[in-house]
Amino acid sequence: MDYKIITNNNKVFNFFKETDEVVFLKDYSIEDVLNFIESKCLEGHRLLSDPILYNLENQDNPFKSILITNNQLEDNSHSIKIILGVLDLITKVNFTPKELSNETSLEEFRFIDLNLIRDSIDKINFM
């Protein structure tokens, strides 16, 4: 395994916990997840999936799963620039996903996030 999954989505955690390394950030907001990713990038881990919101239809999704390298790398400046840019972007656009009390909507968002991270893993495994 060359990657680890960072997520605040329990569906992603439960799906991958037996086969992959997963860091579950329970009750973290997306901004908290991105700040955690920033700290990992500063330690030398490289981003392997896109930390940016995938599309406007997914902007209300309170769940975020991101792939990073399992090992620390010597030159990680590109990933640091990306994550700092994403953090700056969500500050400028005042990104705050809607707090949804509807469990059906939350489950749909969990499923969307799971499918997005599965697609990212499939792409990495294909390379």
Short mmCIF file of N, CA, C and O in Angstrom, two decimals:
data_model
loop_
_atom_site.label_atom_id
_atom_site.label_comp_id
_atom_site.label_asym_id
_atom_site.label_seq_id
_atom_site.Cartn_x
_atom_site.Cartn_y
_atom_site.Cartn_z
N MET A 1 0.84 -1.17 0.00
CA MET A 1 0.00 0.00 0.00
C MET A 1 0.89 1.24 0.00
O MET A 1 1.72 1.41 0.86
N ASP A 2 0.66 2.11 -0.98
CA ASP A 2 1.46 3.32 -1.12
C ASP A 2 0.74 4.58 -0.67
O ASP A 2 1.25 5.67 -0.82
N TYR A 3 -0.45 4.44 -0.13
CA TYR A 3 -1.24 5.60 0.24
C TYR A 3 -1.96 5.35 1.55
O TYR A 3 -2.07 4.23 2.02
N LYS A 4 -2.44 6.45 2.12
CA LYS A 4 -3.35 6.35 3.26
C LYS A 4 -4.53 7.26 2.98
O LYS A 4 -4.40 8.25 2.26
N ILE A 5 -5.65 6.90 3.54
CA ILE A 5 -6.88 7.65 3.35
C ILE A 5 -7.13 8.48 4.61
O ILE A 5 -7.08 7.95 5.72
N ILE A 6 -7.39 9.76 4.40
CA ILE A 6 -7.76 10.65 5.49
C ILE A 6 -9.23 11.00 5.25
O ILE A 6 -9.59 11.46 4.17
N THR A 7 -10.09 10.78 6.26
CA THR A 7 -11.52 11.00 6.04
C THR A 7 -12.24 11.39 7.31
O THR A 7 -11.83 11.04 8.41
N ASN A 8 -13.33 12.12 7.13
CA ASN A 8 -14.26 12.39 8.23
C ASN A 8 -15.57 11.64 7.99
O ASN A 8 -16.58 11.92 8.62
N ASN A 9 -15.54 10.68 7.07
CA ASN A 9 -16.72 9.93 6.64
C ASN A 9 -16.65 8.51 7.21
O ASN A 9 -15.79 7.73 6.80
N ASN A 10 -17.56 8.18 8.11
CA ASN A 10 -17.53 6.85 8.71
C ASN A 10 -17.80 5.74 7.69
O ASN A 10 -17.33 4.62 7.86
N LYS A 11 -18.52 6.04 6.62
CA LYS A 11 -18.77 5.04 5.58
C LYS A 11 -17.46 4.68 4.87
O LYS A 11 -17.19 3.51 4.60
N VAL A 12 -16.63 5.66 4.59
CA VAL A 12 -15.32 5.42 3.98
C VAL A 12 -14.44 4.64 4.96
O VAL A 12 -13.80 3.65 4.58
N PHE A 13 -14.43 5.06 6.20
CA PHE A 13 -13.62 4.37 7.21
C PHE A 13 -14.02 2.90 7.30
O PHE A 13 -13.17 2.00 7.24
N ASN A 14 -15.30 2.63 7.42
CA ASN A 14 -15.77 1.25 7.57
C ASN A 14 -15.52 0.42 6.31
O ASN A 14 -15.23 -0.77 6.39
N PHE A 15 -15.60 1.05 5.14
CA PHE A 15 -15.40 0.34 3.89
C PHE A 15 -13.94 -0.09 3.71
O PHE A 15 -13.65 -1.18 3.23
N PHE A 16 -12.99 0.76 4.12
CA PHE A 16 -11.58 0.52 3.84
C PHE A 16 -10.75 0.06 5.04
O PHE A 16 -9.59 -0.32 4.88
N LYS A 17 -11.30 0.09 6.25
CA LYS A 17 -10.47 -0.14 7.44
C LYS A 17 -9.82 -1.52 7.49
O LYS A 17 -8.77 -1.68 8.09
N GLU A 18 -10.37 -2.51 6.82
CA GLU A 18 -9.80 -3.85 6.84
C GLU A 18 -8.69 -4.05 5.81
O GLU A 18 -7.86 -4.93 5.96
N THR A 19 -8.69 -3.22 4.76
CA THR A 19 -7.75 -3.45 3.66
C THR A 19 -6.74 -2.32 3.45
O THR A 19 -5.72 -2.53 2.79
N ASP A 20 -7.02 -1.15 3.97
CA ASP A 20 -6.17 0.00 3.72
C ASP A 20 -5.89 0.75 5.02
O ASP A 20 -6.59 0.57 6.01
N GLU A 21 -4.88 1.60 4.98
CA GLU A 21 -4.62 2.45 6.13
C GLU A 21 -5.54 3.66 6.05
O GLU A 21 -5.53 4.39 5.06
N VAL A 22 -6.35 3.83 7.08
CA VAL A 22 -7.33 4.91 7.11
C VAL A 22 -7.19 5.69 8.41
O VAL A 22 -7.14 5.11 9.49
N VAL A 23 -7.15 7.01 8.28
CA VAL A 23 -7.18 7.88 9.45
C VAL A 23 -8.58 8.48 9.49
O VAL A 23 -8.98 9.23 8.59
N PHE A 24 -9.35 8.11 10.51
CA PHE A 24 -10.73 8.58 10.64
C PHE A 24 -10.76 9.78 11.58
O PHE A 24 -10.41 9.69 12.75
N LEU A 25 -11.18 10.91 11.04
CA LEU A 25 -11.25 12.16 11.78
C LEU A 25 -12.71 12.41 12.17
O LEU A 25 -13.40 13.23 11.56
N LYS A 26 -13.15 11.68 13.16
CA LYS A 26 -14.54 11.74 13.59
C LYS A 26 -14.91 13.16 14.03
O LYS A 26 -14.16 13.81 14.76
N ASP A 27 -16.06 13.61 13.55
CA ASP A 27 -16.62 14.93 13.90
C ASP A 27 -15.77 16.11 13.42
O ASP A 27 -15.91 17.22 13.92
N TYR A 28 -14.88 15.88 12.44
CA TYR A 28 -14.11 16.98 11.86
C TYR A 28 -14.93 17.61 10.73
O TYR A 28 -15.57 16.92 9.95
N SER A 29 -14.87 18.93 10.63
CA SER A 29 -15.46 19.63 9.49
C SER A 29 -14.52 19.46 8.29
O SER A 29 -13.37 19.02 8.45
N ILE A 30 -14.98 19.86 7.13
CA ILE A 30 -14.11 19.80 5.95
C ILE A 30 -12.88 20.68 6.14
O ILE A 30 -11.76 20.28 5.82
N GLU A 31 -13.07 21.86 6.71
CA GLU A 31 -11.92 22.74 6.95
C GLU A 31 -10.94 22.09 7.92
O GLU A 31 -9.72 22.17 7.73
N ASP A 32 -11.45 21.41 8.95
CA ASP A 32 -10.57 20.69 9.88
C ASP A 32 -9.81 19.58 9.17
O ASP A 32 -8.62 19.36 9.43
N VAL A 33 -10.49 18.86 8.27
CA VAL A 33 -9.83 17.80 7.50
C VAL A 33 -8.72 18.41 6.65
O VAL A 33 -7.60 17.89 6.60
N LEU A 34 -9.01 19.52 5.98
CA LEU A 34 -8.00 20.17 5.14
C LEU A 34 -6.83 20.69 5.96
O LEU A 34 -5.68 20.62 5.52
N ASN A 35 -7.09 21.20 7.14
CA ASN A 35 -5.99 21.63 8.02
C ASN A 35 -5.14 20.44 8.45
O ASN A 35 -3.92 20.54 8.54
N PHE A 36 -5.77 19.30 8.71
CA PHE A 36 -5.02 18.08 9.04
C PHE A 36 -4.16 17.66 7.85
O PHE A 36 -2.99 17.31 8.01
N ILE A 37 -4.73 17.74 6.65
CA ILE A 37 -3.98 17.40 5.43
C ILE A 37 -2.80 18.36 5.27
O ILE A 37 -1.70 17.95 4.90
N GLU A 38 -3.03 19.64 5.56
CA GLU A 38 -1.92 20.60 5.48
C GLU A 38 -0.78 20.18 6.39
O GLU A 38 0.39 20.20 5.99
N SER A 39 -1.10 19.77 7.62
CA SER A 39 -0.04 19.36 8.55
C SER A 39 0.70 18.14 8.02
O SER A 39 1.93 18.03 8.15
N LYS A 40 -0.02 17.22 7.38
CA LYS A 40 0.63 16.03 6.81
C LYS A 40 1.51 16.41 5.62
O LYS A 40 2.60 15.87 5.45
N CYS A 41 1.06 17.36 4.81
CA CYS A 41 1.88 17.83 3.69
C CYS A 41 3.14 18.51 4.20
O CYS A 41 4.22 18.32 3.64
N LEU A 42 3.02 19.27 5.27
CA LEU A 42 4.19 19.94 5.85
C LEU A 42 5.17 18.92 6.43
O LEU A 42 6.37 19.18 6.49
N GLU A 43 4.67 17.75 6.83
CA GLU A 43 5.54 16.67 7.31
C GLU A 43 6.22 15.94 6.15
O GLU A 43 7.13 15.15 6.38
N GLY A 44 5.74 16.16 4.90
CA GLY A 44 6.38 15.53 3.75
C GLY A 44 5.50 14.59 2.95
O GLY A 44 5.96 14.02 1.96
N HIS A 45 4.26 14.41 3.35
CA HIS A 45 3.36 13.55 2.58
C HIS A 45 2.85 14.30 1.35
O HIS A 45 2.64 15.51 1.40
N ARG A 46 2.65 13.58 0.26
CA ARG A 46 2.19 14.18 -0.99
C ARG A 46 0.71 13.87 -1.19
O ARG A 46 0.25 12.77 -0.88
N LEU A 47 -0.02 14.84 -1.72
CA LEU A 47 -1.41 14.63 -2.08
C LEU A 47 -1.51 13.66 -3.25
O LEU A 47 -0.77 13.78 -4.23
N LEU A 48 -2.42 12.71 -3.16
CA LEU A 48 -2.65 11.77 -4.26
C LEU A 48 -4.05 11.90 -4.84
O LEU A 48 -4.35 11.30 -5.87
N SER A 49 -4.90 12.65 -4.17
CA SER A 49 -6.23 12.93 -4.72
C SER A 49 -6.51 14.42 -4.53
O SER A 49 -5.86 15.10 -3.73
N ASP A 50 -7.47 14.89 -5.25
CA ASP A 50 -7.78 16.31 -5.31
C ASP A 50 -8.50 16.77 -4.03
O ASP A 50 -9.59 16.28 -3.74
N PRO A 51 -7.92 17.71 -3.29
CA PRO A 51 -8.59 18.18 -2.08
C PRO A 51 -9.66 19.25 -2.35
O PRO A 51 -10.36 19.67 -1.45
N ILE A 52 -9.76 19.66 -3.61
CA ILE A 52 -10.72 20.70 -3.97
C ILE A 52 -12.10 20.09 -4.11
O ILE A 52 -12.25 18.92 -4.45
N LEU A 53 -13.12 20.89 -3.88
CA LEU A 53 -14.49 20.41 -4.08
C LEU A 53 -14.64 20.00 -5.54
O LEU A 53 -14.26 20.73 -6.45
N TYR A 54 -15.22 18.86 -5.76
CA TYR A 54 -15.26 18.28 -7.10
C TYR A 54 -16.19 19.03 -8.04
O TYR A 54 -15.92 19.15 -9.21
N ASN A 55 -17.30 19.50 -7.56
CA ASN A 55 -18.21 20.29 -8.39
C ASN A 55 -19.20 21.00 -7.49
O ASN A 55 -19.31 20.73 -6.31
N LEU A 56 -19.94 21.91 -8.08
CA LEU A 56 -20.88 22.70 -7.29
C LEU A 56 -21.99 21.86 -6.69
O LEU A 56 -22.52 22.19 -5.64
N GLU A 57 -22.36 20.77 -7.35
CA GLU A 57 -23.40 19.90 -6.81
C GLU A 57 -22.96 19.26 -5.50
O GLU A 57 -23.78 18.86 -4.69
N ASN A 58 -21.67 19.16 -5.29
CA ASN A 58 -21.13 18.51 -4.10
C ASN A 58 -20.68 19.51 -3.03
O ASN A 58 -20.09 19.14 -2.04
N GLN A 59 -20.97 20.80 -3.24
CA GLN A 59 -20.46 21.81 -2.32
C GLN A 59 -21.11 21.76 -0.94
O GLN A 59 -20.56 22.27 0.02
N ASP A 60 -22.26 21.14 -0.82
CA ASP A 60 -22.92 21.03 0.48
C ASP A 60 -22.52 19.76 1.23
O ASP A 60 -23.00 19.52 2.33
N ASN A 61 -21.66 18.97 0.62
CA ASN A 61 -21.27 17.70 1.24
C ASN A 61 -20.36 17.98 2.43
O ASN A 61 -19.28 18.56 2.29
N PRO A 62 -20.77 17.55 3.64
CA PRO A 62 -19.94 17.80 4.82
C PRO A 62 -18.82 16.77 5.01
O PRO A 62 -18.08 16.84 5.98
N PHE A 63 -18.70 15.82 4.06
CA PHE A 63 -17.70 14.76 4.19
C PHE A 63 -16.61 14.93 3.15
O PHE A 63 -16.86 15.31 2.01
N LYS A 64 -15.38 14.61 3.56
CA LYS A 64 -14.24 14.73 2.65
C LYS A 64 -13.25 13.63 2.94
O LYS A 64 -12.84 13.41 4.08
N SER A 65 -12.86 12.93 1.89
CA SER A 65 -11.84 11.89 1.98
C SER A 65 -10.74 12.22 0.99
O SER A 65 -11.03 12.56 -0.17
N ILE A 66 -9.50 12.14 1.43
CA ILE A 66 -8.36 12.52 0.61
C ILE A 66 -7.28 11.45 0.75
O ILE A 66 -7.05 10.92 1.83
N LEU A 67 -6.61 11.17 -0.36
CA LEU A 67 -5.49 10.23 -0.36
C LEU A 67 -4.18 11.00 -0.27
O LEU A 67 -4.00 12.01 -0.95
N ILE A 68 -3.28 10.51 0.57
CA ILE A 68 -1.93 11.06 0.64
C ILE A 68 -0.94 9.89 0.60
O ILE A 68 -1.33 8.74 0.84
N THR A 69 0.31 10.20 0.30
CA THR A 69 1.32 9.15 0.32
C THR A 69 1.49 8.63 1.73
O THR A 69 1.34 9.37 2.71
N ASN A 70 1.80 7.35 1.81
CA ASN A 70 2.03 6.73 3.10
C ASN A 70 3.38 7.19 3.67
O ASN A 70 3.51 7.37 4.87
N ASN A 71 4.33 7.38 2.80
CA ASN A 71 5.68 7.78 3.21
C ASN A 71 5.90 9.27 3.00
O ASN A 71 5.28 9.88 2.13
N GLN A 72 6.80 9.80 3.77
CA GLN A 72 7.18 11.19 3.60
C GLN A 72 8.20 11.29 2.47
O GLN A 72 9.05 10.42 2.32
N LEU A 73 8.09 12.36 1.70
CA LEU A 73 8.96 12.56 0.55
C LEU A 73 9.83 13.79 0.76
O LEU A 73 9.47 14.70 1.51
N GLU A 74 10.94 13.82 0.05
CA GLU A 74 11.87 14.93 0.22
C GLU A 74 11.32 16.23 -0.35
O GLU A 74 11.33 17.27 0.30
N ASP A 75 10.84 16.19 -1.60
CA ASP A 75 10.32 17.41 -2.23
C ASP A 75 8.80 17.31 -2.31
O ASP A 75 8.25 16.53 -3.07
N ASN A 76 8.15 18.10 -1.50
CA ASN A 76 6.70 18.06 -1.43
C ASN A 76 6.10 19.45 -1.66
O ASN A 76 4.97 19.70 -1.30
N SER A 77 6.84 20.34 -2.26
CA SER A 77 6.41 21.73 -2.40
C SER A 77 5.12 21.87 -3.20
O SER A 77 4.28 22.72 -2.90
N HIS A 78 4.91 21.01 -4.19
CA HIS A 78 3.69 21.10 -5.02
C HIS A 78 2.45 20.83 -4.18
O HIS A 78 1.45 21.56 -4.27
N SER A 79 2.48 19.79 -3.36
CA SER A 79 1.32 19.47 -2.52
C SER A 79 1.06 20.56 -1.49
O SER A 79 -0.09 20.89 -1.19
N ILE A 80 2.12 21.14 -0.96
CA ILE A 80 1.96 22.23 0.02
C ILE A 80 1.28 23.41 -0.65
O ILE A 80 0.35 24.01 -0.09
N LYS A 81 1.70 23.76 -1.85
CA LYS A 81 1.08 24.88 -2.58
C LYS A 81 -0.39 24.60 -2.84
O LYS A 81 -1.23 25.49 -2.69
N ILE A 82 -0.71 23.37 -3.23
CA ILE A 82 -2.10 23.03 -3.51
C ILE A 82 -2.97 23.15 -2.26
O ILE A 82 -4.03 23.79 -2.29
N ILE A 83 -2.55 22.55 -1.16
CA ILE A 83 -3.39 22.56 0.04
C ILE A 83 -3.51 23.96 0.61
O ILE A 83 -4.59 24.36 1.08
N LEU A 84 -2.45 24.76 0.55
CA LEU A 84 -2.54 26.15 1.01
C LEU A 84 -3.50 26.94 0.12
O LEU A 84 -4.28 27.77 0.62
N GLY A 85 -3.48 26.67 -1.17
CA GLY A 85 -4.41 27.33 -2.10
C GLY A 85 -5.85 26.95 -1.82
O GLY A 85 -6.75 27.79 -1.86
N VAL A 86 -6.08 25.69 -1.50
CA VAL A 86 -7.44 25.22 -1.19
C VAL A 86 -7.92 25.87 0.10
O VAL A 86 -9.07 26.33 0.19
N LEU A 87 -7.07 25.92 1.11
CA LEU A 87 -7.46 26.56 2.37
C LEU A 87 -7.75 28.04 2.16
O LEU A 87 -8.71 28.58 2.74
N ASP A 88 -6.96 28.70 1.33
CA ASP A 88 -7.20 30.10 1.02
C ASP A 88 -8.53 30.26 0.28
O ASP A 88 -9.31 31.17 0.57
N LEU A 89 -8.79 29.37 -0.65
CA LEU A 89 -10.02 29.42 -1.44
C LEU A 89 -11.26 29.27 -0.56
O LEU A 89 -12.21 30.04 -0.68
N ILE A 90 -11.26 28.30 0.34
CA ILE A 90 -12.46 28.11 1.16
C ILE A 90 -12.67 29.27 2.13
O ILE A 90 -13.79 29.56 2.52
N THR A 91 -11.58 29.97 2.49
CA THR A 91 -11.71 31.15 3.33
C THR A 91 -12.32 32.30 2.52
O THR A 91 -13.22 32.99 3.00
N LYS A 92 -11.85 32.47 1.29
CA LYS A 92 -12.33 33.57 0.45
C LYS A 92 -13.79 33.39 0.05
O LYS A 92 -14.53 34.37 -0.03
N VAL A 93 -14.20 32.18 -0.24
CA VAL A 93 -15.59 31.96 -0.67
C VAL A 93 -16.50 31.64 0.51
O VAL A 93 -17.67 31.37 0.33
N ASN A 94 -15.95 31.71 1.72
CA ASN A 94 -16.71 31.43 2.93
C ASN A 94 -17.45 30.11 2.82
O ASN A 94 -18.66 30.02 3.00
N PHE A 95 -16.71 29.08 2.48
CA PHE A 95 -17.29 27.76 2.27
C PHE A 95 -17.71 27.15 3.60
O PHE A 95 -16.90 26.94 4.48
N THR A 96 -18.97 26.90 3.71
CA THR A 96 -19.49 26.19 4.88
C THR A 96 -20.61 25.28 4.41
O THR A 96 -21.68 25.76 4.03
N PRO A 97 -20.38 23.98 4.38
CA PRO A 97 -21.45 23.06 3.98
C PRO A 97 -22.64 23.20 4.91
O PRO A 97 -22.49 23.51 6.08
N LYS A 98 -23.80 23.00 4.34
CA LYS A 98 -25.01 23.08 5.15
C LYS A 98 -25.00 21.99 6.21
O LYS A 98 -24.59 20.87 5.96
N GLU A 99 -25.44 22.36 7.38
CA GLU A 99 -25.61 21.36 8.44
C GLU A 99 -26.93 20.67 8.17
O GLU A 99 -27.99 21.29 8.24
N LEU A 100 -26.87 19.43 7.83
CA LEU A 100 -28.08 18.69 7.49
C LEU A 100 -28.48 17.79 8.65
O LEU A 100 -27.67 17.02 9.14
N SER A 101 -29.72 17.91 9.06
CA SER A 101 -30.20 17.02 10.11
C SER A 101 -30.88 15.80 9.51
O SER A 101 -31.15 14.84 10.21
N ASN A 102 -31.14 15.85 8.23
CA ASN A 102 -31.82 14.77 7.55
C ASN A 102 -30.83 13.61 7.31
O ASN A 102 -29.90 13.74 6.52
N GLU A 103 -31.02 12.51 7.98
CA GLU A 103 -30.09 11.38 7.88
C GLU A 103 -30.03 10.82 6.46
O GLU A 103 -28.98 10.35 6.03
N THR A 104 -31.13 10.89 5.72
CA THR A 104 -31.13 10.41 4.34
C THR A 104 -30.17 11.23 3.49
O THR A 104 -29.39 10.68 2.71
N SER A 105 -30.20 12.54 3.64
CA SER A 105 -29.29 13.42 2.90
C SER A 105 -27.84 13.17 3.30
O SER A 105 -26.94 13.11 2.45
N LEU A 106 -27.61 13.02 4.61
CA LEU A 106 -26.25 12.74 5.07
C LEU A 106 -25.74 11.42 4.51
O LEU A 106 -24.58 11.32 4.10
N GLU A 107 -26.58 10.42 4.45
CA GLU A 107 -26.18 9.12 3.92
C GLU A 107 -25.85 9.24 2.42
O GLU A 107 -24.90 8.63 1.94
N GLU A 108 -26.62 10.03 1.70
CA GLU A 108 -26.32 10.26 0.28
C GLU A 108 -24.96 10.92 0.12
O GLU A 108 -24.17 10.54 -0.76
N PHE A 109 -24.67 11.91 0.95
CA PHE A 109 -23.37 12.59 0.89
C PHE A 109 -22.23 11.63 1.26
O PHE A 109 -21.16 11.69 0.66
N ARG A 110 -22.45 10.78 2.24
CA ARG A 110 -21.43 9.78 2.59
C ARG A 110 -21.14 8.87 1.40
O ARG A 110 -19.99 8.54 1.11
N PHE A 111 -22.19 8.45 0.74
CA PHE A 111 -22.06 7.55 -0.42
C PHE A 111 -21.33 8.24 -1.57
O PHE A 111 -20.47 7.64 -2.22
N ILE A 112 -21.65 9.51 -1.82
CA ILE A 112 -20.97 10.27 -2.89
C ILE A 112 -19.48 10.35 -2.58
O ILE A 112 -18.64 10.10 -3.45
N ASP A 113 -19.14 10.69 -1.35
CA ASP A 113 -17.74 10.79 -0.95
C ASP A 113 -17.04 9.44 -1.08
O ASP A 113 -15.90 9.37 -1.56
N LEU A 114 -17.70 8.37 -0.69
CA LEU A 114 -17.13 7.03 -0.83
C LEU A 114 -16.84 6.72 -2.29
O LEU A 114 -15.76 6.23 -2.63
N ASN A 115 -17.77 7.02 -3.17
CA ASN A 115 -17.55 6.75 -4.59
C ASN A 115 -16.42 7.59 -5.17
O ASN A 115 -15.63 7.11 -5.99
N LEU A 116 -16.30 8.84 -4.73
CA LEU A 116 -15.21 9.69 -5.21
C LEU A 116 -13.85 9.14 -4.79
O LEU A 116 -12.91 9.10 -5.60
N ILE A 117 -13.73 8.70 -3.55
CA ILE A 117 -12.43 8.18 -3.09
C ILE A 117 -12.14 6.83 -3.73
O ILE A 117 -10.99 6.52 -4.04
N ARG A 118 -13.16 6.02 -3.95
CA ARG A 118 -12.95 4.75 -4.64
C ARG A 118 -12.44 4.99 -6.07
O ARG A 118 -11.53 4.28 -6.52
N ASP A 119 -13.00 5.99 -6.75
CA ASP A 119 -12.52 6.34 -8.09
C ASP A 119 -11.06 6.78 -8.05
O ASP A 119 -10.26 6.41 -8.91
N SER A 120 -10.70 7.57 -7.05
CA SER A 120 -9.31 8.02 -6.92
C SER A 120 -8.37 6.84 -6.68
O SER A 120 -7.28 6.78 -7.26
N ILE A 121 -8.78 5.91 -5.85
CA ILE A 121 -7.95 4.72 -5.58
C ILE A 121 -7.83 3.88 -6.82
O ILE A 121 -6.74 3.39 -7.14
N ASP A 122 -8.91 3.72 -7.57
CA ASP A 122 -8.85 2.96 -8.82
C ASP A 122 -7.86 3.59 -9.80
O ASP A 122 -7.09 2.88 -10.46
N LYS A 123 -7.85 4.91 -9.87
CA LYS A 123 -6.90 5.60 -10.77
C LYS A 123 -5.47 5.37 -10.34
O LYS A 123 -4.58 5.15 -11.16
N ILE A 124 -5.22 5.42 -9.03
CA ILE A 124 -3.86 5.20 -8.52
C ILE A 124 -3.43 3.77 -8.80
O ILE A 124 -2.30 3.52 -9.21
N ASN A 125 -4.30 2.82 -8.57
CA ASN A 125 -3.97 1.42 -8.78
C ASN A 125 -3.79 1.07 -10.25
O ASN A 125 -3.08 0.15 -10.59
N PHE A 126 -4.41 1.87 -11.13
CA PHE A 126 -4.28 1.66 -12.58
C PHE A 126 -2.94 2.14 -13.09
O PHE A 126 -2.41 1.63 -14.05
N MET A 127 -2.34 3.13 -12.42
CA MET A 127 -1.08 3.74 -12.89
C MET A 127 0.07 2.79 -12.75
O MET A 127 0.35 2.02 -12.09
#
